[in-house]
Structures are given as structure tokens and as C-alpha cells.
Tab-separated table of C-alpha atoms in Angstrom:
chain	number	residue	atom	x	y	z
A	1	UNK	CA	-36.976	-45.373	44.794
A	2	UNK	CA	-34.229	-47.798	44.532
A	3	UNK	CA	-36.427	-50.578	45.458
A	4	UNK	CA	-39.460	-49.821	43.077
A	5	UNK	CA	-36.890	-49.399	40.164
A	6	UNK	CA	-35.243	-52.736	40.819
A	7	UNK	CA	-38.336	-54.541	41.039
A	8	UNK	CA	-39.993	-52.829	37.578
A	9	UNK	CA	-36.410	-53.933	35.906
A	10	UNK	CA	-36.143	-56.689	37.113
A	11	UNK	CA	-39.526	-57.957	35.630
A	12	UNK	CA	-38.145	-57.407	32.177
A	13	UNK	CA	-34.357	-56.859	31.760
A	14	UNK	CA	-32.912	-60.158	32.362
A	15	UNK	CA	-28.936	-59.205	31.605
A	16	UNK	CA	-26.963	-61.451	34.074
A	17	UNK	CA	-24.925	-59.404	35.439
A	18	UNK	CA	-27.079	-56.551	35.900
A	19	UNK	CA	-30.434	-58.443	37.211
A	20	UNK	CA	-28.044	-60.107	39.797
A	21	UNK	CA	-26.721	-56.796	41.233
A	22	UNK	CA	-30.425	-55.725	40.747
A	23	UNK	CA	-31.370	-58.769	43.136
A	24	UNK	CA	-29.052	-57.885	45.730
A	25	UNK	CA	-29.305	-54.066	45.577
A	26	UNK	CA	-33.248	-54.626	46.432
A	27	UNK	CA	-32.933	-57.002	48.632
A	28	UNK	CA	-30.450	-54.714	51.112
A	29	UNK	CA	-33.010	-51.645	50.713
A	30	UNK	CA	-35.502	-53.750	51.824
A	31	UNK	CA	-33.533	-55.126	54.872
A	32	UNK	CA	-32.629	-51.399	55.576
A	33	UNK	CA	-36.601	-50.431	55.412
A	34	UNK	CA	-37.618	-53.255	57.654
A	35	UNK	CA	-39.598	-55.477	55.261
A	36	UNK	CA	-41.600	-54.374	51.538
A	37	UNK	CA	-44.128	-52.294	53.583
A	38	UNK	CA	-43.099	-49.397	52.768
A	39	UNK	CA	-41.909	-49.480	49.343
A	40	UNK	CA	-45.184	-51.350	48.200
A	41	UNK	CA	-47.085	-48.707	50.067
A	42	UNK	CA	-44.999	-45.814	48.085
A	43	UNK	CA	-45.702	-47.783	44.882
A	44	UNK	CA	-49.137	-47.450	45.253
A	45	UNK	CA	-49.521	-44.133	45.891
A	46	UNK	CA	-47.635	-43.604	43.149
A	47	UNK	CA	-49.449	-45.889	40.586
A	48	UNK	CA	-53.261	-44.294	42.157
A	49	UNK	CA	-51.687	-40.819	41.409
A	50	UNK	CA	-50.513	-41.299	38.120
A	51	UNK	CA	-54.061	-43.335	37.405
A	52	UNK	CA	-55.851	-40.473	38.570
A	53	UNK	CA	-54.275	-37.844	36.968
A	54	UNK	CA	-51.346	-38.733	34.477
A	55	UNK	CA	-50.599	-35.178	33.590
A	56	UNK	CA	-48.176	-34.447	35.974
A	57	UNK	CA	-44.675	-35.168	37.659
A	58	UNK	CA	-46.066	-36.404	40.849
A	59	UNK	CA	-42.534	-37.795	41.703
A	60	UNK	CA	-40.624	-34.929	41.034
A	61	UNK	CA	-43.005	-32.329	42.662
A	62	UNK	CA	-42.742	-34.266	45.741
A	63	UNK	CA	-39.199	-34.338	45.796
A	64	UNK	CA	-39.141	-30.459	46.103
A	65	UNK	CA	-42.186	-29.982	48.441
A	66	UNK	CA	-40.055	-32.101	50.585
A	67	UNK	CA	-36.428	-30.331	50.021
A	68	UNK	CA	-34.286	-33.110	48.982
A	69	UNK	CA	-33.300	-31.128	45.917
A	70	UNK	CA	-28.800	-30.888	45.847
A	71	UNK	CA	-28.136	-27.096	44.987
A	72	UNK	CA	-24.764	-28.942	44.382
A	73	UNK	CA	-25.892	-30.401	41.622
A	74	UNK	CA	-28.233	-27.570	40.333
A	75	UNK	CA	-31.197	-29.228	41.178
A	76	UNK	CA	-34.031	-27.142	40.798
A	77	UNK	CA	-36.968	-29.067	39.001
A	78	UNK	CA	-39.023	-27.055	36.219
A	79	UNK	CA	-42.896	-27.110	37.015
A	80	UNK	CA	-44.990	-29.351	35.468
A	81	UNK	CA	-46.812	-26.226	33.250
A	82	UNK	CA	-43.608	-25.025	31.999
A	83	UNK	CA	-42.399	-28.212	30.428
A	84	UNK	CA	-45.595	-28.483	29.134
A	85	UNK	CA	-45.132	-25.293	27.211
A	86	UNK	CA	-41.825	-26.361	25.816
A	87	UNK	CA	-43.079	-29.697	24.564
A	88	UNK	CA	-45.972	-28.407	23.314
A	89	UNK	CA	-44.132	-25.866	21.229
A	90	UNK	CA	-41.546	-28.134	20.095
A	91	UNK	CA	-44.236	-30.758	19.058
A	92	UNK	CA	-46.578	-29.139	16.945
A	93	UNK	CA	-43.255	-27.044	14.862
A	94	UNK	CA	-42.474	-30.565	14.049
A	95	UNK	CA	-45.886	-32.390	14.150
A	96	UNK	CA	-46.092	-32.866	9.693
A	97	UNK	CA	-42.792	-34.186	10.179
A	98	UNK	CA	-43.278	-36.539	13.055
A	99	UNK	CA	-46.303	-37.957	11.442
A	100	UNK	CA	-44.458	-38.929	8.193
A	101	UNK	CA	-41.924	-40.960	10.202
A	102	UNK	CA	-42.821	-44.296	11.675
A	103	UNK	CA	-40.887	-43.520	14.645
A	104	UNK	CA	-39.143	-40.864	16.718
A	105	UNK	CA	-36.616	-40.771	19.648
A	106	UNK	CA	-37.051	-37.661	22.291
A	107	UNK	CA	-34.059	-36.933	24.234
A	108	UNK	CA	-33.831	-35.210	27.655
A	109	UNK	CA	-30.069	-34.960	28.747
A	110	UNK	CA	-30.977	-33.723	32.413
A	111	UNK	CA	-34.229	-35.330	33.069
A	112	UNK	CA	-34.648	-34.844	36.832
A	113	UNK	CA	-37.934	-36.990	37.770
A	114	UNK	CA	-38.826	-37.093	34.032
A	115	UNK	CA	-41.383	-34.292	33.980
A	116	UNK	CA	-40.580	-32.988	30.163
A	117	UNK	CA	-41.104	-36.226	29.214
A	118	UNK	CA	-44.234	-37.116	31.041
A	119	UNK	CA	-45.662	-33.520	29.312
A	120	UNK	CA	-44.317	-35.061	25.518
A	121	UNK	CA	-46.387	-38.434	25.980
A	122	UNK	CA	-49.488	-36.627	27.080
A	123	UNK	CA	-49.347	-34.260	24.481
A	124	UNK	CA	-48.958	-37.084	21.915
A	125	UNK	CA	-51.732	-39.008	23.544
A	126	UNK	CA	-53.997	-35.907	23.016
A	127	UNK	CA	-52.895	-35.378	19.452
A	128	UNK	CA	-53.792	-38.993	19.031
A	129	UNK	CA	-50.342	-40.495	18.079
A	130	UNK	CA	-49.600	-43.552	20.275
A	131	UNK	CA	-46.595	-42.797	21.813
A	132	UNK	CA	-46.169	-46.418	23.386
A	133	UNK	CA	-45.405	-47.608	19.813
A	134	UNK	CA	-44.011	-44.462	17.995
A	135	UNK	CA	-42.153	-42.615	20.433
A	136	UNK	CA	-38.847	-43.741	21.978
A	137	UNK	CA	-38.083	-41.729	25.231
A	138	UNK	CA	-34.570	-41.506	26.320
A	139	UNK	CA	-32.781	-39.575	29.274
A	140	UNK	CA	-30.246	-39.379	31.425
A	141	UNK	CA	-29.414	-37.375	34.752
A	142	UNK	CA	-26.209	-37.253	36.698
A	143	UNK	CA	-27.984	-37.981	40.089
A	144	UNK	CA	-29.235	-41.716	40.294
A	145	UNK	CA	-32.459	-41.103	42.503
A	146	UNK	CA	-33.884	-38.726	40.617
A	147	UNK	CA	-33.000	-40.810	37.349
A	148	UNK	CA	-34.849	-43.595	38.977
A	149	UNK	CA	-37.808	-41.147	39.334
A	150	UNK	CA	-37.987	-40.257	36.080
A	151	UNK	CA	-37.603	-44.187	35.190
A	152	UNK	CA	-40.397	-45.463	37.504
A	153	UNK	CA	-42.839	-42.650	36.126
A	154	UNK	CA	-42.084	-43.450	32.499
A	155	UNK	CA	-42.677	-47.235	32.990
A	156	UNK	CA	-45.900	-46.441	34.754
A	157	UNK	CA	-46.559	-44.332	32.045
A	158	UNK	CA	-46.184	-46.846	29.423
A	159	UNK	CA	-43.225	-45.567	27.458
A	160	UNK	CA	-41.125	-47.348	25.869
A	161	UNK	CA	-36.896	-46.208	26.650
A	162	UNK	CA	-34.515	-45.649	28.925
A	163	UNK	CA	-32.975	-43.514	31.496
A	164	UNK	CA	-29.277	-43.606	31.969
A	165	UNK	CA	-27.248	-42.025	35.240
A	166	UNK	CA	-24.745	-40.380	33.386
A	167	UNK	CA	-22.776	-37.036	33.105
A	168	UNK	CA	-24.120	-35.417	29.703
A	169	UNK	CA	-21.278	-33.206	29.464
A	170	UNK	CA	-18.177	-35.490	30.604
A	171	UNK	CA	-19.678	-38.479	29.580
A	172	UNK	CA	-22.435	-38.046	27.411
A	173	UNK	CA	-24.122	-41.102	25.851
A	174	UNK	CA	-23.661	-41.991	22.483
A	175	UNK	CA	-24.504	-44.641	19.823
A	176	UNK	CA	-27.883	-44.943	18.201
A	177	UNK	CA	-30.798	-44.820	20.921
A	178	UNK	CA	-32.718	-47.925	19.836
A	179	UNK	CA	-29.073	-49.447	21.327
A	180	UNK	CA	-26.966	-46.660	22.962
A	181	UNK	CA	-23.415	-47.487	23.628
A	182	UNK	CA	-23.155	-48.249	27.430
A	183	UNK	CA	-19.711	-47.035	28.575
A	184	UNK	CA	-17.987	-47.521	32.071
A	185	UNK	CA	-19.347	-44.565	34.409
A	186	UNK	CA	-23.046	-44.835	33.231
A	187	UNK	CA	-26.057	-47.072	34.361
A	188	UNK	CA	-28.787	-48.077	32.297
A	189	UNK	CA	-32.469	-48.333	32.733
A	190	UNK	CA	-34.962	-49.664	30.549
A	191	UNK	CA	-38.634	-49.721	31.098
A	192	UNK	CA	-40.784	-52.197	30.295
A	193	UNK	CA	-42.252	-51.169	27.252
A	194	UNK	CA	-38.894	-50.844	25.724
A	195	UNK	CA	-38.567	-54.485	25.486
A	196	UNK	CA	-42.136	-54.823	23.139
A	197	UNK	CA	-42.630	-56.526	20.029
A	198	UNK	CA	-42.092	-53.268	17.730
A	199	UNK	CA	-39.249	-52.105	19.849
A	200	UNK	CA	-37.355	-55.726	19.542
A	201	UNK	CA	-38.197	-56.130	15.832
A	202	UNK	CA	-36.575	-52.397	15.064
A	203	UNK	CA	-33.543	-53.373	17.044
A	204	UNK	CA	-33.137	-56.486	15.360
A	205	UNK	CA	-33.647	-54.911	12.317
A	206	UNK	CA	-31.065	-51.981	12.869
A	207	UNK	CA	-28.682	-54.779	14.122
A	208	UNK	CA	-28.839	-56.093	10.308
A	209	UNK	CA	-28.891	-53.059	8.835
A	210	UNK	CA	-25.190	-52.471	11.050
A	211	UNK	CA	-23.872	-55.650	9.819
A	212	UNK	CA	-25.006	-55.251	6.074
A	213	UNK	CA	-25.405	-51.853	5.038
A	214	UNK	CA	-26.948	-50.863	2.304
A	215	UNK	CA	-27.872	-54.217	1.304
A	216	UNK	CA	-31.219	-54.386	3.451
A	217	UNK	CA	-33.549	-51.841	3.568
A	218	UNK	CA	-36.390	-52.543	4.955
A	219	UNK	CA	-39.793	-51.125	3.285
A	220	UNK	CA	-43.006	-50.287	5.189
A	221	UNK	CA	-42.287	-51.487	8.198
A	222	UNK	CA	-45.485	-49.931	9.833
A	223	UNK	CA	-46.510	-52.845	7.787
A	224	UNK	CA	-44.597	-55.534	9.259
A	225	UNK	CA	-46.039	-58.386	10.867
A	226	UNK	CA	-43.508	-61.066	11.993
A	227	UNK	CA	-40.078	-61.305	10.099
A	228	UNK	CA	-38.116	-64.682	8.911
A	229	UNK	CA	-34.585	-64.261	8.086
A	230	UNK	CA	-32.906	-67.148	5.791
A	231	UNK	CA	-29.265	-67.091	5.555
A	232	UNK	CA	-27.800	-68.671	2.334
A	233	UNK	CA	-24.382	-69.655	4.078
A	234	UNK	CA	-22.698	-71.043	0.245
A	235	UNK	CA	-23.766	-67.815	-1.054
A	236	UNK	CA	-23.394	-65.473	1.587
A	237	UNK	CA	-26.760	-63.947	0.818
A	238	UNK	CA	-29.851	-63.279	3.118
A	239	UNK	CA	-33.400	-62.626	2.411
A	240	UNK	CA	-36.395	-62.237	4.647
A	241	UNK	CA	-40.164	-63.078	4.515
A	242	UNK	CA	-42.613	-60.625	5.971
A	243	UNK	CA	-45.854	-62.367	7.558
């Protein structure tokens, strides 16, 4: 897991100091494995059965069928069907809602392999609302394997997020989840998808909106193309042009 995780960060989140510990955390698991056979061959299982049939949590099913679960840490993964249910019910309380926003964040503070999360983006996907570009999936766990699970099967998944190994209750992670606050004592993991056009533009946007208040506001931004920002340094005013 900690190979395949490595290499689908690695590809996108370019952070110094994390891609270089990145580097060298892959490149001991694959000197303890023998060579990339095996991971690549576990990556492609894993991308055919998640092709095949992306209503599921293929990793996290596995993990139990083969006992690895830690009764230490209450591990003890809900099935597939149930967290189904749960989404489903939250969804469609809230659906009216969702659909008049131009984005949401879903939160699961004990992910496991990511399975309640996996049942929110198919769920969206059959409602037709495109989750890739609407939905912003964040999680955390306090074991890092399975938090790697849950990462690898939302980046195969196409959702955009991330997955933090963290303790929810003794250090839970704050901040706003577009950019959560990463604190000593918690790792971060962001898929691919989190690092897309619409994802950058609403972080650069809430990064202005930090700095400046109430002075920008931006309007329609289901609307919004490409953005220019012109800074009038004598003035101390800013305006922007929406293409």
C-alpha cells in the first residue's frame, strides 16, 4: 500500500520536503519486496476491480477477508451496503441544498479503506452531479495503511481531496478543507484530482478572500473561466478580470 500511495502522490504533489521522503519511503518498500513486481501487480488488480465494478470497497473488504484488522484500534470495517444506506440517506435529506451550492466538502473522520466515501461518489454519479468537480472528499484515520487504502481508492476513483493519518479526537484536523491546517502528528494525502483546475482556482480564490475579507467576493463562479488579478501597488487596490 505504501508503495502504490507514494507513487500516485508523487505524480502530483511536488512539496519538497514531502516528495523527497516520498522518494525514499518507496524506494525502501520496494527493496524490501524484491523489485516493483509485486506492487505493480497489486495495482492492477486493484485498478481492473475498481474498472469493473466501482461500487464497492474492494480494498477494505480484502483487508478483513484476510484478518489484518487491529481490534486495538477498533478496527472493524462497515460493509459496503451499509455505508451505502447512510450516504444515501444523508444525500437525498440534503440533495435541494447540495444542488444550490457550487460545491460541497464530505467529511469522514475514521475512514478505514474509504468505503463511505466510495458509496457518496457513486451515489452522486447516479444522481447525475459530477462529483470530480463539485464534491471535495476529505478523511482521516488514525492507522496509516488503511488511510492509504482509502487514499489509493479515492484517486482511482477520481475524487478530488485528501486523507490525513491523524487522531480525530486528540488531534483532530482543523482549518478550512479546501486548505486544512497541517499540524505536527498528522500526514497528509492528496489525490490527484485535488490538484485540478477548479480545485486550484477555489483555493486561490479563498487564499484572497483570507487576505482581504469582505472586499472580494467572488460572483458566479460556476461561471468562471480563467482569472487575472491586477494589483494597484500606489493604491493598494486589486481587481480581477474573468475570461
Amino acid at each position: 500500500m505504501s508503495a502504490i500511495a507514494c507513487s500516485l502522490a508523487n505524480a502530483v504533489d511536488k512539496r519538497e520536503k514531502v516528495w523527497t521522503a516520498r522518494e525514499k519511503e518507496y524506494a525502501e518498500c520496494i527493496e524490501r519486496l524484491g523489485g516493483v513486481e509485486k506492487p505493480s501487480q497489486c495495482f492492477a488488480i486493484i485498478v481492473e476491480a475498481l474498472d469493473q465494478n466501482p461500487e464497492q470497497d474492494f480494498l477494505g473488504k480484502l483487508y478483513m477477508s484476510l484478518e489484518l484488522g487491529n481490534h486495538w484500534k477498533g478496527q472493524f470495517f462497515t460493509p459496503y451496503n451499509v455505508c451505502e444506506c447512510m450516504a444515501g440517506l444523508t444525500i437525498n435529506d440534503n440533495l435541494q441544498t447540495l444542488e444550490n451550492r457550487e460545491w460541497i466538502s464530505v467529511n469522514d473522520p475514521a475512514c478505514g479503506a474509504g468505503a463511505t466515501l466510495v458509496a457518496v461518489a457513486n451515489i452522486f454519479r447516479r444522481k447525475k452531479i459530477n462529483y470530480q468537480t463539485r464534491v471535495l472528499f476529505t478523511a482521516n484515520d488514525i492507522d496509516r495503511v488503511v488511510a492509504q487504502m482509502c487514499y489509493i481508492q479515492l484517486s482511482l476513483l477520481g475524487c478530488a481531496g485528501w486523507v490525513a493519518v491523524a487522531n480525530t479526537i486528540s488531534n483532530p484536523v482543523c482549518g478550512n478543507p479546501l486548505m486544512p491546517d497541517e499540524r505536527p502528528g498528522q500526514e497528509f494525502w492528496y489525490t490527484p484530482f485535488y490538484f485540478r483546475e477548479e480545485w486550484s482556482m477555489r483555493r486561490q480564490l479563498q487564499i484572497f478572500q483570507n487576505q482581504f475579507g469582505g472586499v472580494f467576493t467572488p460572483r458566479d463562479e460556476a461561471r468562471i473561466g480563467k482569472i487575472t488579478f491586477y494589483f494597484d501597488f500606489e493604491k493598494g487596490e486589486y481587481k480581477c478580470q474573468n475570461s
